[in-house]
Coordinates of N, CA and C in Angstrom, one line a residue:
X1 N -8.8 -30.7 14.5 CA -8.4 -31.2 13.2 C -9.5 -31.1 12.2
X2 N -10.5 -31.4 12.3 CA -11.8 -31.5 11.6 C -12.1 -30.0 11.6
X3 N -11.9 -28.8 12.4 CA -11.9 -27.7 11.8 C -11.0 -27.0 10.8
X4 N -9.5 -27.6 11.0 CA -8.5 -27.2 9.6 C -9.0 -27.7 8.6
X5 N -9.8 -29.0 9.1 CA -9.5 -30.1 7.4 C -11.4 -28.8 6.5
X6 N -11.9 -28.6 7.5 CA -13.1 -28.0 7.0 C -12.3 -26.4 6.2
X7 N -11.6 -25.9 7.0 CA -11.2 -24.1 6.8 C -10.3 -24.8 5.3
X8 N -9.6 -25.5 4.9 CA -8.9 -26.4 4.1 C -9.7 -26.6 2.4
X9 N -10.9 -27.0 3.3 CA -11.6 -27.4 1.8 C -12.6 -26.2 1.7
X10 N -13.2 -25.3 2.7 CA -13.8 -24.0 2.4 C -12.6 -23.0 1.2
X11 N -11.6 -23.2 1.8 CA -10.8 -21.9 1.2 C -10.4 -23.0 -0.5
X12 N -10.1 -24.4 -0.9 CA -10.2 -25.0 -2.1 C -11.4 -24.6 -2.7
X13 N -12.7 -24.5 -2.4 CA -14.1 -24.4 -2.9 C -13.9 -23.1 -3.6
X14 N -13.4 -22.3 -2.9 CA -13.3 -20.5 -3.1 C -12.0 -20.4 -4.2
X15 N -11.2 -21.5 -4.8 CA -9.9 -21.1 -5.4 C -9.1 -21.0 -4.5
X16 N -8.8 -21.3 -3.3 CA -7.4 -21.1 -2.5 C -7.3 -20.4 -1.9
X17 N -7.8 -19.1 -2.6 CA -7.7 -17.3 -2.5 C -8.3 -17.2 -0.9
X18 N -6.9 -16.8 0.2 CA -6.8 -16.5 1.1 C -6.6 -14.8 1.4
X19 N -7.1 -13.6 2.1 CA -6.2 -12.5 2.2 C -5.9 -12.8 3.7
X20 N -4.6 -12.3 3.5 CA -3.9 -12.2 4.9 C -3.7 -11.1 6.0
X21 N -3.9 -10.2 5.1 CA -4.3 -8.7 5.7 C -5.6 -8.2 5.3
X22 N -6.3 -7.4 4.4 CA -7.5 -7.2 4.4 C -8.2 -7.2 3.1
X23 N -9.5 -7.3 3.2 CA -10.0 -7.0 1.8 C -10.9 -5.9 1.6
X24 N -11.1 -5.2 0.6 CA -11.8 -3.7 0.3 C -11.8 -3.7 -1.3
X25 N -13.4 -3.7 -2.3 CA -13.5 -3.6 -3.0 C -12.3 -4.2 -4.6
X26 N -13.0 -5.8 -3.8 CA -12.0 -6.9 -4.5 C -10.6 -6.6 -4.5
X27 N -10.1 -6.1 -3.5 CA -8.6 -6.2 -3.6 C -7.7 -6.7 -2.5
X28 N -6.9 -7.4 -2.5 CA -6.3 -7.5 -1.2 C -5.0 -6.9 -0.8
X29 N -5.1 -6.6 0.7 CA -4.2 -5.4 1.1 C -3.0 -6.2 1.9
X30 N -1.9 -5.7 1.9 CA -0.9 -6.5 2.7 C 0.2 -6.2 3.3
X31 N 0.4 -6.1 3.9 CA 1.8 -5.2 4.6 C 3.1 -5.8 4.7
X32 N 4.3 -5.3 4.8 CA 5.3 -6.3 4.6 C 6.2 -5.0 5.2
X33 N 7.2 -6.0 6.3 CA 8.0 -5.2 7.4 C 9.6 -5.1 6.8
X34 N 9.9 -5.8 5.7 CA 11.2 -6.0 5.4 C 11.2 -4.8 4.7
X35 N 12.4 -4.1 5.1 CA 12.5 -2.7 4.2 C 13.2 -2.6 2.4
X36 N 11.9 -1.7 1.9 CA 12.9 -1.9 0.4 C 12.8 -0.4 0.0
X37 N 13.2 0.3 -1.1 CA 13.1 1.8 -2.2 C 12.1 0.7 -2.3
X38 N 11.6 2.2 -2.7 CA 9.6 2.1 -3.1 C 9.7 1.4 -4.7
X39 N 11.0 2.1 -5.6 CA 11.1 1.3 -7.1 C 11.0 -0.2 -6.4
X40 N 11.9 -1.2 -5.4 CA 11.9 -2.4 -5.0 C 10.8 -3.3 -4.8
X41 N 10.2 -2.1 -3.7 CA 8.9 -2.4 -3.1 C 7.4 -2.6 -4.2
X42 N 7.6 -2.0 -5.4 CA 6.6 -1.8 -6.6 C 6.9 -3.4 -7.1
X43 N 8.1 -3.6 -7.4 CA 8.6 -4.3 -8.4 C 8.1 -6.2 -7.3
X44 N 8.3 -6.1 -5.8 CA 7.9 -7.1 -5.1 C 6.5 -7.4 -5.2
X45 N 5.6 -6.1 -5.2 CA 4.5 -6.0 -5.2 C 3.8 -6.7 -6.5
X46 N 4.2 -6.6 -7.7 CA 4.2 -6.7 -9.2 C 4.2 -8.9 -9.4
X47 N 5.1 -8.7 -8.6 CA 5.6 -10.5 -8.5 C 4.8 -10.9 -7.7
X48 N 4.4 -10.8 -6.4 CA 3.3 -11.1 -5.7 C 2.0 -11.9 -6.0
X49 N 1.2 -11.0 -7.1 CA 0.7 -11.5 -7.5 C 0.2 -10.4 -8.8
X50 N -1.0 -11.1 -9.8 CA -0.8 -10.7 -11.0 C -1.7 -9.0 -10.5
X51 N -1.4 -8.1 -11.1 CA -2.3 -7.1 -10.7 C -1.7 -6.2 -9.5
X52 N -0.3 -7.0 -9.3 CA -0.4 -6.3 -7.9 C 0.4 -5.0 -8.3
X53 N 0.8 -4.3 -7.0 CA 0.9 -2.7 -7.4 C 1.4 -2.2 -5.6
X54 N 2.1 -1.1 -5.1 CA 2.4 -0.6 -4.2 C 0.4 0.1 -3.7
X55 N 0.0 0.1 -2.4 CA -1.4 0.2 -2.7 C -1.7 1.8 -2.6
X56 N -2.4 1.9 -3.6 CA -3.4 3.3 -3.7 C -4.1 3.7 -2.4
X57 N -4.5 4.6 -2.1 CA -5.1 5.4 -1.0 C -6.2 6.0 -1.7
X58 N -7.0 5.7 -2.1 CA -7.9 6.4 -2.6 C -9.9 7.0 -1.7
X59 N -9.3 6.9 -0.4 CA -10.7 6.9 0.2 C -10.2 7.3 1.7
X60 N -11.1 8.2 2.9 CA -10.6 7.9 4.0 C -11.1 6.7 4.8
X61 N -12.1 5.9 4.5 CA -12.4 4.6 4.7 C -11.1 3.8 4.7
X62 N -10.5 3.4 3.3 CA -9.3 2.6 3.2 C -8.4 2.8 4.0
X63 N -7.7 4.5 3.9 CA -6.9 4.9 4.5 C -6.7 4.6 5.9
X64 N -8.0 4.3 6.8 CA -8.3 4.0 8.2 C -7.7 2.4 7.9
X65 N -8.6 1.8 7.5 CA -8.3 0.3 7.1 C -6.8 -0.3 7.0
X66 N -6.2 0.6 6.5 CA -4.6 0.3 6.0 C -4.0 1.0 7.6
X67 N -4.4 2.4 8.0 CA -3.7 2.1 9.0 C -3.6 1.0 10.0
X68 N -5.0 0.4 10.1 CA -5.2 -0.6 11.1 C -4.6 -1.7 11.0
X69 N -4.1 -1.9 9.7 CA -3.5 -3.3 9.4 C -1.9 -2.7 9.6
X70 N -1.4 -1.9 8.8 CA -0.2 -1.0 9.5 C -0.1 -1.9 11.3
X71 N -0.8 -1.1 11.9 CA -0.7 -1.6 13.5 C -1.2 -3.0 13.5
X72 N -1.7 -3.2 13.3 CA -2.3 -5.2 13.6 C -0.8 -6.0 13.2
X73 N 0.0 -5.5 11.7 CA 0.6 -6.6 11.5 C 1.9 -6.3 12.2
X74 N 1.9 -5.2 12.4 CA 3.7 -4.3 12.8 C 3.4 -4.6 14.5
X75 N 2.5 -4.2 14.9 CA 2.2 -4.1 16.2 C 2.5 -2.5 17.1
X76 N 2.6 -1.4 16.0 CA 3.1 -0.1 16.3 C 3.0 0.6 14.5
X77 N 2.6 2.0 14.9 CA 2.7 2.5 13.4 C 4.0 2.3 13.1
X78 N 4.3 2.6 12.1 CA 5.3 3.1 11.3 C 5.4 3.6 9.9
X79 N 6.2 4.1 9.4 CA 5.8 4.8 7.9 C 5.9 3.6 6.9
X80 N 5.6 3.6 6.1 CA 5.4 2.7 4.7 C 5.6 3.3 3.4
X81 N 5.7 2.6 2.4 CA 5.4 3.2 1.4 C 4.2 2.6 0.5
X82 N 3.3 3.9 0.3 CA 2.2 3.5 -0.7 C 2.7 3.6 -2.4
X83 N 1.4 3.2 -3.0 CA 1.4 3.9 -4.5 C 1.4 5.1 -5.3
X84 N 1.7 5.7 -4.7 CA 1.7 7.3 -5.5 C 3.1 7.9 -5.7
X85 N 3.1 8.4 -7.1 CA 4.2 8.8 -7.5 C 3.9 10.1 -8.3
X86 N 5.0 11.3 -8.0 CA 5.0 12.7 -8.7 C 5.8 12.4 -10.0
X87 N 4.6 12.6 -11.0 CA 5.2 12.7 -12.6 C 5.8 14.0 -12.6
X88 N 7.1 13.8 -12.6 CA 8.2 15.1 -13.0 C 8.0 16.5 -13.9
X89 N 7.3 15.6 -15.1 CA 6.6 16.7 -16.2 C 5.5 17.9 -15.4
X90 N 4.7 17.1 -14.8 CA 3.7 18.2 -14.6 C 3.6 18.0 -12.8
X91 N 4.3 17.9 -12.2 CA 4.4 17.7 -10.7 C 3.2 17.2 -9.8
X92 N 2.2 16.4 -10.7 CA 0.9 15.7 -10.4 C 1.4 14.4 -9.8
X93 N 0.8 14.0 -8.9 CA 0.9 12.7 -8.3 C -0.7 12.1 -8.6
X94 N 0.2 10.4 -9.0 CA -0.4 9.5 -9.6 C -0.2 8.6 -8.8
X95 N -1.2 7.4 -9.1 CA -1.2 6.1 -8.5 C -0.8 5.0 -9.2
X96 N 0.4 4.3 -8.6 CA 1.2 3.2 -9.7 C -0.1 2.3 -10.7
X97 N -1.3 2.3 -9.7 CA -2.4 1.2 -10.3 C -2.9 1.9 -11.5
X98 N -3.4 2.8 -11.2 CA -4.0 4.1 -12.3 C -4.8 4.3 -11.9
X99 N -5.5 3.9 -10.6 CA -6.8 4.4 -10.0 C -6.6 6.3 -9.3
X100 N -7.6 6.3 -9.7 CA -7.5 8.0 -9.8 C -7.5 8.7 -8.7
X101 N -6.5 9.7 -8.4 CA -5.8 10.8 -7.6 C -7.3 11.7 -7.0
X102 N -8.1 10.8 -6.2 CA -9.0 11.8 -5.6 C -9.3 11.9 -3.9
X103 N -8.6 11.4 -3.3 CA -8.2 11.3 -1.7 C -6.9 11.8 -1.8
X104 N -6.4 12.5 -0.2 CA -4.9 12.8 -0.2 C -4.9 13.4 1.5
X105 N -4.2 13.1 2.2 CA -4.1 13.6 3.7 C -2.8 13.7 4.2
X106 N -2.1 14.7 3.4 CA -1.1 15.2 3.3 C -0.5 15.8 4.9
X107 N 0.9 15.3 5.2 CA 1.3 16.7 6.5 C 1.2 17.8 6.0
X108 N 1.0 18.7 7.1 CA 1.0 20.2 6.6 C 2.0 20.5 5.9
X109 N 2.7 21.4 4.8 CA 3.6 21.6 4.2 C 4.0 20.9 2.6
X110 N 3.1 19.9 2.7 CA 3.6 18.9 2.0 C 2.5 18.4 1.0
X111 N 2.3 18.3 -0.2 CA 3.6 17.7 -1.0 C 5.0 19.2 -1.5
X112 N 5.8 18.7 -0.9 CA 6.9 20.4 -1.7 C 6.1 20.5 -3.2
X113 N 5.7 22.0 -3.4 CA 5.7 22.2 -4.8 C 6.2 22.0 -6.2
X114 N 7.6 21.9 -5.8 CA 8.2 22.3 -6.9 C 9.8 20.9 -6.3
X115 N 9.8 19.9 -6.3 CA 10.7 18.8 -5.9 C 10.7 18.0 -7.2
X116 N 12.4 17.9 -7.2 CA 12.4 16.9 -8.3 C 13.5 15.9 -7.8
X117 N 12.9 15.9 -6.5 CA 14.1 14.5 -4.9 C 12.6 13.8 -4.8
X118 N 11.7 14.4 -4.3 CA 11.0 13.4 -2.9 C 9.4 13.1 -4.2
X119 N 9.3 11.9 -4.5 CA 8.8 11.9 -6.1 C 7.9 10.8 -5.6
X120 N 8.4 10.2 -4.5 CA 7.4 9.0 -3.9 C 6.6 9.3 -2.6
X121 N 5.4 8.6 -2.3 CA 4.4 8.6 -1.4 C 4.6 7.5 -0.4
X122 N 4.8 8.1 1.3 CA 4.8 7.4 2.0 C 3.5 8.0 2.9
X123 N 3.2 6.7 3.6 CA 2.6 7.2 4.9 C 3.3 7.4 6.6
X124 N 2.9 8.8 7.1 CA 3.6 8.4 8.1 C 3.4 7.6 8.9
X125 N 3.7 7.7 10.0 CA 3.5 6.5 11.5 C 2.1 7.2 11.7
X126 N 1.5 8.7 11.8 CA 0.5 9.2 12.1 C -0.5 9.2 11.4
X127 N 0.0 8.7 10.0 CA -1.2 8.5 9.1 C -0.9 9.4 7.7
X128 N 0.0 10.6 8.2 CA -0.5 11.7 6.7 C 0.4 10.9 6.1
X129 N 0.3 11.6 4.8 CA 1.0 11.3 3.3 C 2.3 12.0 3.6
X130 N 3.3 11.7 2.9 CA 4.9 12.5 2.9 C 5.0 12.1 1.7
X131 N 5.7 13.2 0.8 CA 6.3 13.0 -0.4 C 8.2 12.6 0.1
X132 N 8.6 11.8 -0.1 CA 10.2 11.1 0.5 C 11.0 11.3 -1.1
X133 N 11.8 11.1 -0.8 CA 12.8 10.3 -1.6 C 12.6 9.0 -1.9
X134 N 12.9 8.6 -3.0 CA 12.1 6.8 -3.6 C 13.3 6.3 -3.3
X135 N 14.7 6.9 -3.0 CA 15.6 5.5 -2.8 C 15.9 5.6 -1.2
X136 N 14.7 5.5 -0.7 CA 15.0 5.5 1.0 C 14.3 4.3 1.4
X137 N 14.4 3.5 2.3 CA 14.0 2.2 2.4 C 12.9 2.0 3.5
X138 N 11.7 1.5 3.4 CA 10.8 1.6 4.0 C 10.1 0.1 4.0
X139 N 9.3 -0.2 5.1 CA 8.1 -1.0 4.3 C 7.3 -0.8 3.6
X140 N 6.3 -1.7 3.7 CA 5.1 -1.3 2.8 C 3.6 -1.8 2.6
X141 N 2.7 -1.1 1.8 CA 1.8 -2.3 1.5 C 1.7 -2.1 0.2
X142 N 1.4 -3.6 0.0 CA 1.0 -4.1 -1.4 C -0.5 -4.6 -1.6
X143 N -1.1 -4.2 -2.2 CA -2.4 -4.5 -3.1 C -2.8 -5.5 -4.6
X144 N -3.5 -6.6 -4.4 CA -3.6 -7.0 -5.7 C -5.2 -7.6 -5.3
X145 N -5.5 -7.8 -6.6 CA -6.7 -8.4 -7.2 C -6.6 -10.0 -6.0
X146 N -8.0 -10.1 -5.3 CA -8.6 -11.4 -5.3 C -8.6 -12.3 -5.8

């Protein structure tokens, strides 16, 4: 008891601000097993909390990190959907956050060139990136500010 009532008033001292899955350059990372379209999964992520966003992949550091929470929280890979989305105009993939497009560990084949179906970024169960269809239902992780 005297160690809840201590972990209680440590985490009051700090603002409350718990992460439940991980933390990496003030942000926290979080996975969630109920399946939604990645527009759903953005828009859950958004409510969450302020800042929040479907998460960016921008490092292979993180990318390890996320998988690991992937398996820690699921107990088995499976695909998700991250932040990255193909702007139709110029067929570039972006990050819903706006952190910049400089990591990517694509399956072979993939992203299709020239798709104007598979516009969202999932990761597989094995880790690479898939460009999918956004109205297919997946989990996910979500990212927001500390």
């Amino acid at each position: 008891m005297k160690t809840l009532t201590l972990l209680a008033l440590s985490l009051a001292a700090k603002g409350g601000h718990h992460c439940p899955g991980f933390s990496h350059d003030g942000r926290c990372y979080r996975f969630f097993r109920a399946p939604k379209t990645a527009r759903n999964a953005e828009v859950f992520c958004q409510k969450l909390s302020a800042g929040g966003h479907l998460a960016s992949i921008t490092s292979q550091h993180l990318h390890r990190e996320v998988m690991r929470l992937i398996l820690r929280a699921n107990g088995a890979p499976t695909h998700v959907w991250v932040g990255g989305l193909r702007y139709l105009t110029t067929g570039r993939f972006v990050w819903l956050d706006g952190s910049s497009w400089i990591y990517a560990d694509w399956r072979p084949g993939k992203p299709r060139p020239t798709s104007n179906v598979d516009n969202c970024v999932e990761l597989l169960a094995n880790g690479k990136f898939n460009d999918l269809r956004c109205s297919e239902t997946e989990a996910f992780i979500c990212s927001h500010p500390e």
